[in-house]
XYZ file of C-alpha atoms in Angstrom:
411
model
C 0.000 0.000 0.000
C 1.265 3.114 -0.976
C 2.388 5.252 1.583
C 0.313 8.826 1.858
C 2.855 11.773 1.664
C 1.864 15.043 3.662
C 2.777 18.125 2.011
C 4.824 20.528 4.367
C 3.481 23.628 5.614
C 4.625 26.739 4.411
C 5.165 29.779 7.201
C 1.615 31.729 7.689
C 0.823 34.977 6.371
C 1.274 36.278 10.050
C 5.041 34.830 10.163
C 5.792 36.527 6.668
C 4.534 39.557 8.050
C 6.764 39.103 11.014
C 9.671 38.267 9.111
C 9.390 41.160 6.865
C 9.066 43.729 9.445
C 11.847 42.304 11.468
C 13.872 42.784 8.448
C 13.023 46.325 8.026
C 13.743 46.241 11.894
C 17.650 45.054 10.369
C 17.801 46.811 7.649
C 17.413 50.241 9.702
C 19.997 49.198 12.452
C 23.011 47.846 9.965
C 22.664 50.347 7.327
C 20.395 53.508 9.076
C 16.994 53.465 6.848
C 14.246 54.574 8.237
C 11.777 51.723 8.492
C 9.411 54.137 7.349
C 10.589 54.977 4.709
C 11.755 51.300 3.462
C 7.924 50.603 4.212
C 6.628 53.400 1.494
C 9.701 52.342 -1.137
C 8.070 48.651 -0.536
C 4.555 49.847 -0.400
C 5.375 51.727 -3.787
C 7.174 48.827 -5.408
C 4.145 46.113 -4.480
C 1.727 48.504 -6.216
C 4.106 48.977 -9.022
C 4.390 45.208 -9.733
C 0.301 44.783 -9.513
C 0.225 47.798 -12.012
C 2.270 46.452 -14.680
C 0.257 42.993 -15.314
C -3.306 45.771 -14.692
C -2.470 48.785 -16.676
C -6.305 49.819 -16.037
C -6.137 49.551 -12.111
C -5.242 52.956 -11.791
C -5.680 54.167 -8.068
C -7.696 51.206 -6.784
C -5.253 48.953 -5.324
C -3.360 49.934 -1.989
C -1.018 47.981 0.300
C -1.921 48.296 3.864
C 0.889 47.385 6.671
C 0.150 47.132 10.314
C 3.592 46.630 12.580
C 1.516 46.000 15.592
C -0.596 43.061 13.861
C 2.035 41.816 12.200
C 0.071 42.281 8.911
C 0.560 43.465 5.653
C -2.333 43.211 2.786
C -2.765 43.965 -0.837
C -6.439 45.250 -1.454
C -7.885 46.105 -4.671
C -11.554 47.940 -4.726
C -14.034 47.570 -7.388
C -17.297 48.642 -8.090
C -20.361 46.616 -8.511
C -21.806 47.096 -11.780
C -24.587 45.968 -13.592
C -22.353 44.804 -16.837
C -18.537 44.731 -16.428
C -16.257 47.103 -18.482
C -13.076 46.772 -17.032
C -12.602 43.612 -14.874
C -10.222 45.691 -12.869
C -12.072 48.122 -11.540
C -15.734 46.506 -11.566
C -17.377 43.351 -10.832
C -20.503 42.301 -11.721
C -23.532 42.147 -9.230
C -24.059 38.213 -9.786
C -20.613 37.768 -8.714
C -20.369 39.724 -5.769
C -23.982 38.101 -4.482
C -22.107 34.565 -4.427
C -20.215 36.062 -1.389
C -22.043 39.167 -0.488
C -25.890 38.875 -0.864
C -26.643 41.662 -0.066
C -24.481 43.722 -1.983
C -26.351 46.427 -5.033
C -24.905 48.221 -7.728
C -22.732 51.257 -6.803
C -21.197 49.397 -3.739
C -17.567 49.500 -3.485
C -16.103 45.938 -2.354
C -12.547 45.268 -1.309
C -10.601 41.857 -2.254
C -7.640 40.564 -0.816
C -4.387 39.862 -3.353
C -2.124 37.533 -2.790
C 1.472 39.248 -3.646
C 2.611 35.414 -4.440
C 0.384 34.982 -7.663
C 2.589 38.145 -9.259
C 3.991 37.385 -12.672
C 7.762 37.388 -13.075
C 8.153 40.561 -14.547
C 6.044 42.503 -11.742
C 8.312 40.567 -9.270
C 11.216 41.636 -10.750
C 9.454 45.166 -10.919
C 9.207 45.147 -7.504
C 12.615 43.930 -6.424
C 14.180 46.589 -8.570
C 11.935 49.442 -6.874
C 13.350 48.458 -3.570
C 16.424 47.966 -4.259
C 16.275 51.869 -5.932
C 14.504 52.992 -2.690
C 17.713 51.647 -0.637
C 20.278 53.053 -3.075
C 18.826 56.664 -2.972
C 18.387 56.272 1.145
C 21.709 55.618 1.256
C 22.841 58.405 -0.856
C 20.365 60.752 0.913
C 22.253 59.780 4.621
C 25.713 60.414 2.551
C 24.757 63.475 1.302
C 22.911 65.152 4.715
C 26.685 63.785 6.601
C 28.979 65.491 3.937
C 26.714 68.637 3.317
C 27.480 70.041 6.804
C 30.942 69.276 6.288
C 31.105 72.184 3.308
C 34.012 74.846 4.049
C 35.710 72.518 6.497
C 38.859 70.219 6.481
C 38.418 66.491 6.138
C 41.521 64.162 5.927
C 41.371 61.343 3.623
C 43.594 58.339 2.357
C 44.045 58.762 -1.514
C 42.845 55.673 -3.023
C 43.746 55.984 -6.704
C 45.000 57.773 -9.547
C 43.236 58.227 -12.888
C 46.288 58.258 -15.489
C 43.782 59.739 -18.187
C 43.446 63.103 -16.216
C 45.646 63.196 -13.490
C 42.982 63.457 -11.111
C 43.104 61.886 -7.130
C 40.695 60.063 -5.997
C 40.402 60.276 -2.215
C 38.277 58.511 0.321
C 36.681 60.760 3.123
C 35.301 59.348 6.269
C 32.464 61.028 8.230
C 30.797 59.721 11.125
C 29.963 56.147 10.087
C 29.527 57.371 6.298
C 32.167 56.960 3.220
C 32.417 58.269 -0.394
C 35.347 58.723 -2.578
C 35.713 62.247 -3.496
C 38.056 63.586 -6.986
C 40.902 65.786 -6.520
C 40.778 67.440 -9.752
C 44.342 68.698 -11.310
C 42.996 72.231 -11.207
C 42.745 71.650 -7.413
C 45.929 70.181 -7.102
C 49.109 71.821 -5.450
C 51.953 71.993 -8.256
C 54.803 70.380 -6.645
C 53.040 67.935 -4.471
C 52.786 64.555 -4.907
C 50.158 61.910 -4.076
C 51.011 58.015 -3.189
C 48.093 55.469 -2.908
C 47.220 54.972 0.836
C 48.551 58.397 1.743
C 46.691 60.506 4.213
C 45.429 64.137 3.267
C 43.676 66.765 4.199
C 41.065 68.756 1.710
C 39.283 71.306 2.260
C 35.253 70.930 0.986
C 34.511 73.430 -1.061
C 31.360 72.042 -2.416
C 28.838 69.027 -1.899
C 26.017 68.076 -4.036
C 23.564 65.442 -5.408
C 24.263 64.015 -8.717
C 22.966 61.058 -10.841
C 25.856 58.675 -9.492
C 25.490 59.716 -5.845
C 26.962 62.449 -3.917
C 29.735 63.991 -5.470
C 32.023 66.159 -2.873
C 34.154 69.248 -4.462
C 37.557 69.062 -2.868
C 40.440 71.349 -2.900
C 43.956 71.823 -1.476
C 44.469 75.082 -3.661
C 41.112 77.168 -2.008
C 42.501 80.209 0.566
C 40.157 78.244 2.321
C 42.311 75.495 3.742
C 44.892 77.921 4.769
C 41.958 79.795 7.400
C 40.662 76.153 8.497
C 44.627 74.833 8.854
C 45.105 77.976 11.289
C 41.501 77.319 13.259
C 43.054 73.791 14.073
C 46.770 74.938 15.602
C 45.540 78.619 16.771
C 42.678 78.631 19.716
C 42.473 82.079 19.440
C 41.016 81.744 16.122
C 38.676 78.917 16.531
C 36.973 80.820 19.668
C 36.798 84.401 18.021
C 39.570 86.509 19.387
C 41.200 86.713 16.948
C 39.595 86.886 13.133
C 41.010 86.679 9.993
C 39.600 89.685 7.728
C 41.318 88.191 4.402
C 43.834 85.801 2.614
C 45.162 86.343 -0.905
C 46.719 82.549 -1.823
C 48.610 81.182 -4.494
C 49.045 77.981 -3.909
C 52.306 76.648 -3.548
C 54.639 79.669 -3.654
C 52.625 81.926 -1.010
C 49.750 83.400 1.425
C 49.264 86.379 3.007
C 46.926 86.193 5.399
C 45.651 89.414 7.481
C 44.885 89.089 10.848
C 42.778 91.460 13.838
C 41.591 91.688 17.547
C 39.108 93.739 19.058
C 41.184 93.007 22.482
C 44.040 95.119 22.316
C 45.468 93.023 24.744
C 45.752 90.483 22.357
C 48.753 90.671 19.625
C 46.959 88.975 16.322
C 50.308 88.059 14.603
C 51.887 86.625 17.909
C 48.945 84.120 18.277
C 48.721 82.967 14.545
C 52.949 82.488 15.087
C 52.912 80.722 18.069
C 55.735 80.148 20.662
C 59.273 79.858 18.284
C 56.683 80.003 15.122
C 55.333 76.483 16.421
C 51.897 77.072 15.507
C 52.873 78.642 11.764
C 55.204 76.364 11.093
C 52.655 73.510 11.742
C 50.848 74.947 9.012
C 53.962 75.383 7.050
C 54.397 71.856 6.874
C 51.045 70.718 6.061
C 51.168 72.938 3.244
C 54.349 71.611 1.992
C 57.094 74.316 2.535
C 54.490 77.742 1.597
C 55.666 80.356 2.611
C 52.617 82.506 4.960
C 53.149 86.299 5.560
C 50.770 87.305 8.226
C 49.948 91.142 8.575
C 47.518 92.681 11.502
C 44.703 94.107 9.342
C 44.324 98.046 10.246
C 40.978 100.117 9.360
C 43.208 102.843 8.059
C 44.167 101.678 4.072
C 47.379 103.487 4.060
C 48.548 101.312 7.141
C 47.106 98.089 5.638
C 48.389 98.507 2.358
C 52.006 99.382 3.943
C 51.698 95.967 6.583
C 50.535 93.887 3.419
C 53.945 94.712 1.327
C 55.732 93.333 3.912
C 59.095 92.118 3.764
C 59.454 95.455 2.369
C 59.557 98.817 4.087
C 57.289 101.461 2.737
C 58.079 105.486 2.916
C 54.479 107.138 2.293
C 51.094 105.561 0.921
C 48.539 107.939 -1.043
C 45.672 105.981 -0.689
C 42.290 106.649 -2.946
C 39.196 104.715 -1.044
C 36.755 105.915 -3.699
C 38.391 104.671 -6.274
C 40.336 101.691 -4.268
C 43.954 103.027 -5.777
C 46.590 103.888 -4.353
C 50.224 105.175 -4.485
C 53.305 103.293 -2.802
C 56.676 104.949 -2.271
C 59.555 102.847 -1.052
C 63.435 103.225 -0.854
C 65.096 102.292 -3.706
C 66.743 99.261 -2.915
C 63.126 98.494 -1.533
C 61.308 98.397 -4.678
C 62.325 94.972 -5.945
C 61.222 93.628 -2.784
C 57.753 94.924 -3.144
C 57.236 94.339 -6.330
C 58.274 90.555 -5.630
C 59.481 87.509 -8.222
C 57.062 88.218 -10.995
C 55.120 90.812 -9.185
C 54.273 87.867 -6.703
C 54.260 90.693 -3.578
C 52.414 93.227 -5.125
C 49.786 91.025 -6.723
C 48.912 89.333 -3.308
C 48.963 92.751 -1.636
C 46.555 93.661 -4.271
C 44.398 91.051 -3.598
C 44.603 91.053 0.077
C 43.379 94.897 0.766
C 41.409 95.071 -2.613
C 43.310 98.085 -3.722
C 44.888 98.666 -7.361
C 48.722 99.406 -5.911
C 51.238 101.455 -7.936
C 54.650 101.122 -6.598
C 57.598 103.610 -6.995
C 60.701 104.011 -5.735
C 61.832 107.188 -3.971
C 64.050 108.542 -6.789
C 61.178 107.602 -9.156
C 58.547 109.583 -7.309
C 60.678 112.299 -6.216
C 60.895 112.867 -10.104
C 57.515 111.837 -11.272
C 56.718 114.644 -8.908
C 58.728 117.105 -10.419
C 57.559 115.855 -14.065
C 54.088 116.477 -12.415
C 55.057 120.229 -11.191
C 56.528 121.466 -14.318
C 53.777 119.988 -16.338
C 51.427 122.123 -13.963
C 53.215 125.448 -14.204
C 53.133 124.643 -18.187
C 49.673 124.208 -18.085
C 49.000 127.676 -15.932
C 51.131 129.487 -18.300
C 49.213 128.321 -21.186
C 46.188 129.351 -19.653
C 47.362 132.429 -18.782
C 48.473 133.127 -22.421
C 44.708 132.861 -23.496
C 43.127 136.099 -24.463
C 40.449 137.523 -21.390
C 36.488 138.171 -22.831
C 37.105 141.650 -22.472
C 39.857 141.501 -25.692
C 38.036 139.001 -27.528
C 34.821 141.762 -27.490
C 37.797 144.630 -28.582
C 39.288 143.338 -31.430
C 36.581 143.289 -34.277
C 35.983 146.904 -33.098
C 39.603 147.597 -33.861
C 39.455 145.621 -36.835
C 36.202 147.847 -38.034
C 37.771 151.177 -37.343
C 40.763 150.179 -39.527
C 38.808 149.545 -42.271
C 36.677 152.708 -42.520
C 40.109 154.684 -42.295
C 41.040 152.712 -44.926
C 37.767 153.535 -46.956
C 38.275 157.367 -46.094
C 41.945 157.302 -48.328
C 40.381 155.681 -50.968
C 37.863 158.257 -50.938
């Protein structure tokens, strides 16, 4: 006699339910998701899938999830019709009697779906919906970590090159969250090099959303680094005594940075230099050997103009606020100084105090100046050469009383 074979149980709705919401329970504690929100992507995906075997469903099927109960069903509402149109939206009344007796036509009934009777294609519908809803969750929590990290330092390990454009790749770490951020070649020190697995710090000039995920603008050329760099070694800085009013950078070569203290207890320059220059130096080194000029910032722009041309010494500045130009004057053997390798010194002054600088040495102004004079008295001289009204009116009366003497001979 054969032997009768039971067929095994399968888990009950209830323990699916319970299994799916512990995984959501998971899903949020390993990776951060909001159950909630991994319960609308799901919701979203299960109505999807229905939709794409029922094109004509439109709004009348609706997943409804209850935690507490452990329960999660698939309803889809149709009206009771005399004659049926479209099967899924209407039923007819001789169907819905079989069940409902005492149903009539205009009634709205509600059927249970079983999300295990979906086609292949809605399943795979719905698996690719969720799997969407986790990616951009994911990328949302990346993005809200590195946004509030924008116009701050982050150090990273550099975790490849791309040999096409030069470009470094560099993995930043915030919080619990990672991305790999590009170090463009425009943002790149020249001079420095980058190894694989070295450690560096970037300053964040930028983050935004794009279609691969968050994409974080990094720099090690931005002024930017230079005033963060200082906010980690100078305490002064970080709390507010002391503030930094501007920096004029170029990367590489050399920053000025100007400094100033509403204490006047409080020397700006000796803070930012530190104890033997430990505290500049520090930044010195990070930066790989710049050299940093700091200046105390002065609300007078003949004073801050003369501090930001340091190394060199300056005899008089003629200063022009309205029209932010101004004239230097230094000694002689100053004026290569100021002026800098390639103008370097003058163009960062420039920058720093905002002010269109023309440099001259003393021997230079001193005759510029008499140039000036000379071309003054010429000037009066001509002016006083031009005839008055008074001899302008005179003259054609001259002229007319010459010719009638002249008509009186001929006469």
């Amino acid at each position: 006699m054969a032997r009768r074979v039971s067929k095994k149980k399968g888990p009950t709705p209830e323990e699916d339910a319970k299994d799916f919401f512990l995984a959501l329970d998971m899903l949020e504690q390993e990776r951060g998701i909001s159950k909630d929100y991994m319960l609308e992507k799901i919701t979203q995906a299960l109505v999807t899938a229905y939709k794409r075997d029922h094109e004509g469903i439109g709004d009348n099927v609706v997943v409804l999830a209850d935690q507490e109960k452990n329960s999660i069903r698939m309803i889809i509402k149709r009206e009771v019709v005399e004659e049926v149109d479209n099967p899924d939206t209407e039923i007819s009344l001789e169907e819905v009697r079989r069940s409902l007796p005492n149903a009539q036509i205009g009634d709205v009934v509600s059927k249970e779906l079983k999300t295990k009777n979906f086609g292949r294609i809605a399943a795979q519908t719905a698996r690719q919906v969720i799997i969407q809803g986790i990616r951009e969750a994911e990328r949302n929590m990346v993005f809200d970590e590195f946004h509030t990290k924008e116009k701050e330092i982050l150090t990273g390990v550099v975790s490849r090159t791309d040999p096409r454009s030069g470009g470094i790749y560099v993995k930043l770490t915030s919080g619990d969250k990672t991305t790999e951020a590009l170090l463009s070649t425009s943002e790149q020190v020249r001079g420095e090099t980058y190894t694989e697995g070295q450690r560096l710090k970037v300053y964040v000039v930028e983050v935004r959303k794009g279609t691969r995920g968050t994409q974080v603008v990094i720099s090690r050329t931005h002024h930017g680094l230079v005033r963060r760099l200082f906010e980690l070694e100078v305490p002064e800085l970080f709390d507010g005594t002391v503030e930094v009013k501007s920096i004029a950078r170029e990367a590489g070569s050399r920053t000025k940075m100007a400094v100033w203290s509403a204490d006047p207890e409080i020397d700006p320059i000796g803070a930012c230099v530190g104890t033997r220059g430990a505290r500049v130096n520090a930044v010195v080194e990070e930066l790989h050997g710049e050299k940093v000029d700091i200046i105390k910032y002065s609300d007078d722009p003949a004073a801050y103009i003369a501090a930001a041309l340091a190394p060199a010494d300056v005899v008089s500045v003629d200063a022009q606020p309205e029209q932010k130009t101004c004239r230097v004057v230094v000694p002689d053997d100053q004026l290569s100084l100021a002026i800098g390798k390639e103008g370097q010194n003058a163009r960062l002054a420039a920058r720093l105090t905002g002010y269109k600088i023309d440099i001259k040495s003393v021997t230079a102004a001193a005759e510029l100046a008499q140039q000036e004079a000379q071309e003054a008295q010429e000037a009066l001289a001509r002016a006083e050469e031009i005839p008055t009204d008074e001899g302008a009116e005179a003259a054609p009366e001259e002229a007319l009383f010459a010719d009638d003497e002249l008509f009186a001979e001929d006469e």
